[in-house]
mmCIF file of C-alpha atoms in Angstrom:
data_model
loop_
_atom_site.group_PDB
_atom_site.id
_atom_site.type_symbol
_atom_site.label_atom_id
_atom_site.label_comp_id
_atom_site.label_asym_id
_atom_site.label_seq_id
_atom_site.Cartn_x
_atom_site.Cartn_y
_atom_site.Cartn_z
ATOM 1 C CA MET A 21 0.000 0.000 0.000
ATOM 2 C CA ALA A 22 1.366 3.378 -0.990
ATOM 3 C CA GLU A 23 2.284 5.731 1.815
ATOM 4 C CA ARG A 24 -0.294 8.435 2.401
ATOM 5 C CA LYS A 25 0.881 11.769 1.049
ATOM 6 C CA SER A 26 0.788 14.999 2.970
ATOM 7 C CA ILE A 27 1.804 18.541 2.213
ATOM 8 C CA THR A 28 2.523 21.428 4.535
ATOM 9 C CA LEU A 29 1.720 25.003 3.604
ATOM 10 C CA ALA A 30 3.207 27.889 5.573
ATOM 11 C CA LEU A 31 1.082 31.013 5.173
ATOM 12 C CA MET A 32 1.849 34.539 6.341
ATOM 13 C CA ASP A 33 -0.538 36.811 4.471
ATOM 14 C CA PRO A 34 -3.533 38.412 6.192
ATOM 15 C CA PRO A 35 -6.994 38.242 4.628
ATOM 16 C CA TYR A 36 -8.219 40.622 1.903
ATOM 17 C CA GLU A 37 -4.822 41.825 0.731
ATOM 18 C CA THR A 38 -3.236 39.438 -1.740
ATOM 19 C CA ALA A 39 -4.052 36.748 -4.279
ATOM 20 C CA ARG A 40 -1.638 34.462 -2.446
ATOM 21 C CA VAL A 41 -4.331 33.643 0.106
ATOM 22 C CA THR A 42 -6.738 32.578 -2.625
ATOM 23 C CA THR A 43 -4.120 30.425 -4.309
ATOM 24 C CA ALA A 44 -3.212 28.801 -0.988
ATOM 25 C CA PHE A 45 -6.846 27.919 -0.298
ATOM 26 C CA ARG A 46 -7.213 26.531 -3.819
ATOM 27 C CA LEU A 47 -4.132 24.350 -3.318
ATOM 28 C CA ALA A 48 -5.407 23.073 0.027
ATOM 29 C CA GLU A 49 -8.858 22.290 -1.333
ATOM 30 C CA ALA A 50 -7.530 20.457 -4.391
ATOM 31 C CA ALA A 51 -5.114 18.429 -2.261
ATOM 32 C CA LEU A 52 -7.815 17.403 0.218
ATOM 33 C CA ARG A 53 -10.084 16.307 -2.635
ATOM 34 C CA LYS A 54 -7.230 14.160 -3.960
ATOM 35 C CA GLY A 55 -6.861 12.398 -0.610
ATOM 36 C CA ILE A 56 -3.683 14.254 0.295
ATOM 37 C CA ASP A 57 -3.422 15.366 3.915
ATOM 38 C CA VAL A 58 -2.841 19.083 4.320
ATOM 39 C CA ASN A 59 -1.064 20.776 7.203
ATOM 40 C CA VAL A 60 -1.210 24.536 7.425
ATOM 41 C CA PHE A 61 0.939 26.658 9.687
ATOM 42 C CA ALA A 62 -0.617 30.119 9.763
ATOM 43 C CA TYR A 63 1.922 32.661 10.888
ATOM 44 C CA GLU A 64 1.858 36.434 11.388
ATOM 45 C CA GLY A 65 -1.136 38.011 9.580
ATOM 46 C CA ALA A 66 -2.396 34.654 8.340
ATOM 47 C CA VAL A 67 -3.796 33.901 11.804
ATOM 48 C CA ALA A 68 -6.576 36.381 10.977
ATOM 49 C CA LEU A 69 -7.778 34.264 8.049
ATOM 50 C CA GLY A 70 -10.054 32.320 10.355
ATOM 51 C CA PHE A 71 -11.082 35.183 12.660
ATOM 52 C CA ALA A 72 -14.705 34.357 13.404
ATOM 53 C CA GLN A 73 -16.015 37.927 13.645
ATOM 54 C CA GLN A 74 -15.405 38.742 9.991
ATOM 55 C CA LYS A 75 -18.629 39.935 8.413
ATOM 56 C CA PRO A 76 -19.722 40.167 4.790
ATOM 57 C CA HIS A 77 -20.861 43.586 3.647
ATOM 58 C CA ALA A 78 -23.068 45.226 1.065
ATOM 59 C CA ASN A 79 -21.603 47.312 -1.749
ATOM 60 C CA SER A 80 -22.981 50.838 -1.762
ATOM 61 C CA VAL A 81 -21.147 51.700 -4.977
ATOM 62 C CA LYS A 82 -22.958 48.970 -6.881
ATOM 63 C CA GLY A 83 -26.081 49.249 -4.760
ATOM 64 C CA THR A 84 -26.040 45.587 -3.866
ATOM 65 C CA THR A 85 -27.207 44.038 -0.617
ATOM 66 C CA VAL A 86 -25.139 41.703 1.527
ATOM 67 C CA GLU A 87 -26.931 38.756 -0.032
ATOM 68 C CA GLU A 88 -26.528 40.034 -3.591
ATOM 69 C CA GLU A 89 -22.898 40.872 -3.064
ATOM 70 C CA GLY A 90 -22.023 37.377 -1.843
ATOM 71 C CA HIS A 91 -18.887 38.825 -0.307
ATOM 72 C CA PRO A 92 -16.498 35.999 0.543
ATOM 73 C CA ASN A 93 -14.942 35.909 3.984
ATOM 74 C CA THR A 94 -11.817 33.890 4.625
ATOM 75 C CA ARG A 95 -13.329 32.600 7.863
ATOM 76 C CA ALA A 96 -15.980 30.873 5.716
ATOM 77 C CA TRP A 97 -13.295 29.454 3.448
ATOM 78 C CA LEU A 98 -11.457 28.052 6.451
ATOM 79 C CA ALA A 99 -14.653 26.577 7.892
ATOM 80 C CA ALA A 100 -15.342 24.924 4.525
ATOM 81 C CA LEU A 101 -11.802 23.530 4.377
ATOM 82 C CA VAL A 102 -12.147 22.115 7.888
ATOM 83 C CA LYS A 103 -15.361 20.395 6.853
ATOM 84 C CA LEU A 104 -13.776 19.090 3.654
ATOM 85 C CA GLY A 105 -10.654 17.917 5.439
ATOM 86 C CA ASP A 106 -12.352 15.280 7.569
ATOM 87 C CA GLY A 107 -10.490 12.349 6.021
ATOM 88 C CA GLN A 108 -13.770 10.714 5.010
ATOM 89 C CA GLU A 109 -14.690 9.204 1.629
ATOM 90 C CA GLY A 110 -11.137 9.331 0.322
ATOM 91 C CA ARG A 111 -10.516 12.943 1.223
ATOM 92 C CA GLY A 112 -7.402 14.130 3.010
ATOM 93 C CA ARG A 113 -7.248 15.410 6.557
ATOM 94 C CA LEU A 114 -6.664 19.060 7.369
ATOM 95 C CA ASP A 115 -4.583 20.123 10.348
ATOM 96 C CA TRP A 116 -4.592 23.943 10.563
ATOM 97 C CA VAL A 117 -2.430 25.522 13.246
ATOM 98 C CA ASN A 118 -2.422 29.209 14.119
ATOM 99 C CA CYS A 119 0.726 30.604 15.687
ATOM 100 C CA GLY A 120 -0.391 31.363 19.237
ATOM 101 C CA LEU A 121 1.800 34.406 19.768
ATOM 102 C CA CYS A 122 0.591 35.861 16.472
ATOM 103 C CA VAL A 123 -3.011 35.313 17.603
ATOM 104 C CA ASP A 124 -2.302 37.070 20.905
ATOM 105 C CA GLU A 125 -0.668 40.036 19.179
ATOM 106 C CA ARG A 126 -3.687 40.536 16.955
ATOM 107 C CA GLY A 127 -6.388 39.590 19.443
ATOM 108 C CA VAL A 128 -8.038 37.230 16.970
ATOM 109 C CA PHE A 129 -8.938 34.615 19.548
ATOM 110 C CA GLU A 130 -12.282 33.486 18.125
ATOM 111 C CA GLN A 131 -11.543 31.224 15.189
ATOM 112 C CA ALA A 132 -13.743 29.484 12.640
ATOM 113 C CA GLY A 133 -11.451 26.471 12.673
ATOM 114 C CA GLY A 134 -7.993 25.178 13.328
ATOM 115 C CA ARG A 135 -6.099 25.034 16.592
ATOM 116 C CA ARG A 136 -3.615 27.088 18.509
ATOM 117 C CA GLY A 137 0.022 26.080 18.248
ATOM 118 C CA SER A 138 3.604 27.199 17.870
ATOM 119 C CA PRO A 139 6.579 26.868 15.518
ATOM 120 C CA ALA A 140 7.125 23.477 17.156
ATOM 121 C CA ASP A 141 4.003 22.312 15.312
ATOM 122 C CA PHE A 142 5.461 23.643 12.089
ATOM 123 C CA HIS A 143 8.610 21.632 12.742
ATOM 124 C CA ALA A 144 6.516 18.515 13.364
ATOM 125 C CA PHE A 145 4.603 19.154 10.145
ATOM 126 C CA ILE A 146 7.864 19.362 8.221
ATOM 127 C CA GLN A 147 9.076 16.113 9.744
ATOM 128 C CA ARG A 148 6.000 14.185 8.652
ATOM 129 C CA SER A 149 5.181 15.823 5.321
ATOM 130 C CA THR A 150 5.881 14.600 1.836
ATOM 131 C CA ASN A 151 6.683 18.169 0.894
ATOM 132 C CA VAL A 152 6.582 21.710 2.268
ATOM 133 C CA LEU A 153 5.635 24.903 0.476
ATOM 134 C CA THR A 154 6.319 28.227 2.134
ATOM 135 C CA ILE A 155 4.149 30.966 0.692
ATOM 136 C CA GLY A 156 5.945 33.957 2.085
ATOM 137 C CA THR A 157 4.531 37.441 2.234
ATOM 138 C CA ARG A 158 6.325 40.317 0.529
ATOM 139 C CA MET B 1 18.833 14.092 -9.771
ATOM 140 C CA SER B 2 16.397 16.336 -7.926
ATOM 141 C CA LYS B 3 13.330 17.730 -9.602
ATOM 142 C CA PHE B 4 12.372 21.336 -8.991
ATOM 143 C CA LEU B 5 9.079 23.178 -9.052
ATOM 144 C CA PHE B 6 9.259 26.943 -9.200
ATOM 145 C CA ILE B 7 5.907 28.611 -8.552
ATOM 146 C CA GLU B 8 6.041 32.208 -9.741
ATOM 147 C CA SER B 9 3.285 34.573 -8.630
ATOM 148 C CA GLN B 10 4.814 37.892 -9.675
ATOM 149 C CA ASP B 11 4.825 39.474 -13.108
ATOM 150 C CA PRO B 12 8.471 39.528 -14.303
ATOM 151 C CA LEU B 13 7.699 42.708 -16.230
ATOM 152 C CA GLU B 14 6.888 44.439 -12.945
ATOM 153 C CA ASP B 15 9.040 42.667 -10.370
ATOM 154 C CA ARG B 16 12.761 42.294 -10.994
ATOM 155 C CA GLY B 17 12.855 39.694 -8.251
ATOM 156 C CA ALA B 18 10.839 37.418 -10.481
ATOM 157 C CA GLU B 19 13.465 37.589 -13.179
ATOM 158 C CA ALA B 20 16.175 36.668 -10.665
ATOM 159 C CA TYR B 21 14.051 33.839 -9.243
ATOM 160 C CA LEU B 22 13.404 32.418 -12.692
ATOM 161 C CA GLY B 23 17.119 32.773 -13.325
ATOM 162 C CA TYR B 24 17.721 30.165 -10.609
ATOM 163 C CA ALA B 25 15.281 27.865 -12.372
ATOM 164 C CA LEU B 26 17.104 28.465 -15.632
ATOM 165 C CA GLU B 27 20.455 27.577 -14.126
ATOM 166 C CA LEU B 28 19.069 24.296 -12.776
ATOM 167 C CA ALA B 29 17.466 23.495 -16.122
ATOM 168 C CA ARG B 30 20.774 24.125 -17.862
ATOM 169 C CA GLN B 31 22.347 21.652 -15.403
ATOM 170 C CA LYS B 32 19.792 19.122 -16.739
ATOM 171 C CA HIS B 33 17.649 19.013 -13.614
ATOM 172 C CA PRO B 34 13.983 18.437 -14.393
ATOM 173 C CA VAL B 35 12.452 21.875 -13.813
ATOM 174 C CA THR B 36 8.827 22.951 -13.951
ATOM 175 C CA VAL B 37 7.911 26.615 -13.768
ATOM 176 C CA PHE B 38 4.256 27.133 -12.878
ATOM 177 C CA LEU B 39 2.964 30.667 -13.336
ATOM 178 C CA VAL B 40 0.128 31.775 -11.057
ATOM 179 C CA GLU B 41 -1.613 35.076 -10.292
ATOM 180 C CA ASN B 42 0.020 38.084 -12.034
ATOM 181 C CA ALA B 43 2.831 35.914 -13.363
ATOM 182 C CA ALA B 44 0.277 34.708 -15.912
ATOM 183 C CA LEU B 45 0.855 37.983 -17.758
ATOM 184 C CA ALA B 46 4.323 36.708 -18.642
ATOM 185 C CA ALA B 47 2.782 33.757 -20.463
ATOM 186 C CA ARG B 48 1.383 35.958 -23.242
ATOM 187 C CA ARG B 49 2.775 35.621 -26.706
ATOM 188 C CA GLY B 50 4.641 38.833 -27.419
ATOM 189 C CA ALA B 51 5.429 39.629 -23.777
ATOM 190 C CA GLN B 52 9.130 40.399 -23.684
ATOM 191 C CA VAL B 53 10.326 37.892 -21.078
ATOM 192 C CA PRO B 54 13.711 36.556 -22.206
ATOM 193 C CA VAL B 55 14.101 34.257 -19.192
ATOM 194 C CA ARG B 56 10.823 32.513 -20.104
ATOM 195 C CA ASP B 57 12.112 31.765 -23.595
ATOM 196 C CA ALA B 58 15.499 30.694 -22.235
ATOM 197 C CA LEU B 59 13.763 28.284 -19.849
ATOM 198 C CA ARG B 60 11.916 26.700 -22.768
ATOM 199 C CA GLU B 61 15.139 26.362 -24.737
ATOM 200 C CA ALA B 62 16.825 24.773 -21.704
ATOM 201 C CA GLY B 63 14.125 22.104 -21.559
ATOM 202 C CA ALA B 64 12.075 23.357 -18.604
ATOM 203 C CA THR B 65 8.346 22.711 -18.503
ATOM 204 C CA LEU B 66 6.332 25.936 -18.487
ATOM 205 C CA GLN B 67 2.770 25.911 -17.215
ATOM 206 C CA VAL B 68 0.342 28.686 -16.363
ATOM 207 C CA ASP B 69 -2.667 28.507 -14.074
ATOM 208 C CA GLU B 70 -5.822 28.314 -16.164
ATOM 209 C CA LEU B 71 -7.773 30.322 -13.585
ATOM 210 C CA ALA B 72 -5.200 33.115 -13.654
ATOM 211 C CA LEU B 73 -5.549 33.191 -17.447
ATOM 212 C CA ARG B 74 -9.359 33.351 -17.286
ATOM 213 C CA GLU B 75 -9.270 36.096 -14.645
ATOM 214 C CA ARG B 76 -7.074 38.180 -16.941
ATOM 215 C CA GLY B 77 -8.910 37.411 -20.166
ATOM 216 C CA ILE B 78 -5.984 35.601 -21.759
ATOM 217 C CA GLY B 79 -7.073 32.856 -24.117
ATOM 218 C CA ALA B 80 -5.007 29.763 -24.871
ATOM 219 C CA GLU B 81 -4.413 31.070 -28.385
ATOM 220 C CA ARG B 82 -2.481 34.005 -26.907
ATOM 221 C CA LEU B 83 0.070 31.907 -25.024
ATOM 222 C CA ALA B 84 3.741 32.075 -25.905
ATOM 223 C CA PRO B 85 5.251 29.034 -27.628
ATOM 224 C CA GLY B 86 6.010 26.261 -25.177
ATOM 225 C CA VAL B 87 3.720 27.529 -22.422
ATOM 226 C CA GLN B 88 0.905 25.155 -21.487
ATOM 227 C CA GLN B 89 -2.217 25.734 -19.473
ATOM 228 C CA GLY B 90 -2.136 23.938 -16.125
ATOM 229 C CA THR B 91 -4.742 23.183 -13.500
ATOM 230 C CA ILE B 92 -4.618 23.474 -9.747
ATOM 231 C CA ASP B 93 -4.823 19.662 -9.640
ATOM 232 C CA GLN B 94 -1.667 19.421 -11.720
ATOM 233 C CA LEU B 95 0.038 21.878 -9.417
ATOM 234 C CA VAL B 96 -0.962 19.848 -6.355
ATOM 235 C CA ASP B 97 0.454 16.696 -7.939
ATOM 236 C CA LEU B 98 3.785 18.468 -8.387
ATOM 237 C CA VAL B 99 3.811 19.872 -4.850
ATOM 238 C CA ALA B 100 2.999 16.427 -3.415
ATOM 239 C CA ASP B 101 5.695 14.638 -5.419
ATOM 240 C CA PRO B 102 8.315 13.450 -2.902
ATOM 241 C CA GLU B 103 11.082 13.760 -5.494
ATOM 242 C CA THR B 104 10.294 17.416 -6.171
ATOM 243 C CA ARG B 105 11.520 20.443 -4.280
ATOM 244 C CA ALA B 106 8.863 23.131 -4.447
ATOM 245 C CA ILE B 107 9.673 26.820 -4.089
ATOM 246 C CA TRP B 108 7.301 29.789 -4.149
ATOM 247 C CA HIS B 109 7.984 33.335 -5.214
#
């Protein structure tokens, strides 16, 4: 039986600023659907991706309501990834760790998913992963 | 011999760092390492036929595989018929397969 594959993604970007976040979520989703386990170490601003108090908003310029706008929040993306990454029906498992000190600095304690951790978790991820991709901020 | 995956997210026409990064990929390709360059986000602009990106053409000549994210192309209105010679559309699934390949070293810029 082939060894189960896993990848680790290190993220640093906060929500709503760069396309890197979108690409990272796309990579994680595709990997989970392929049965590849995904570890994420969210560092620095990336710990706000799952902040549970994010709210969608209307767009007064276009005159659209909240519902019409369908504004995506990264907390919803994370919640969807957590649901997808349950390891069931051939899907991979998601282990999302937020750097605890980074969470404390930003006060983003309420999270839509994932767990609190430290760089030691990142080290453990590296040790057990097939491959590691660091998506550094600029 | 190690395989390398270079994921480029910056437009080389805007970011000189991208040119330097792709230069590393070129050097490895010239040393006969299997190299894939996967263009995502604004780097997709460098995939256009007519875009003056010498390092892209040098990578092709050195035998590197050049792929560009199909979503990044659609977002920017770039059709497959406008791609430079040797550049292929790639999917996020293909990118995941490369990232999850234990023989491949994956690097993001």
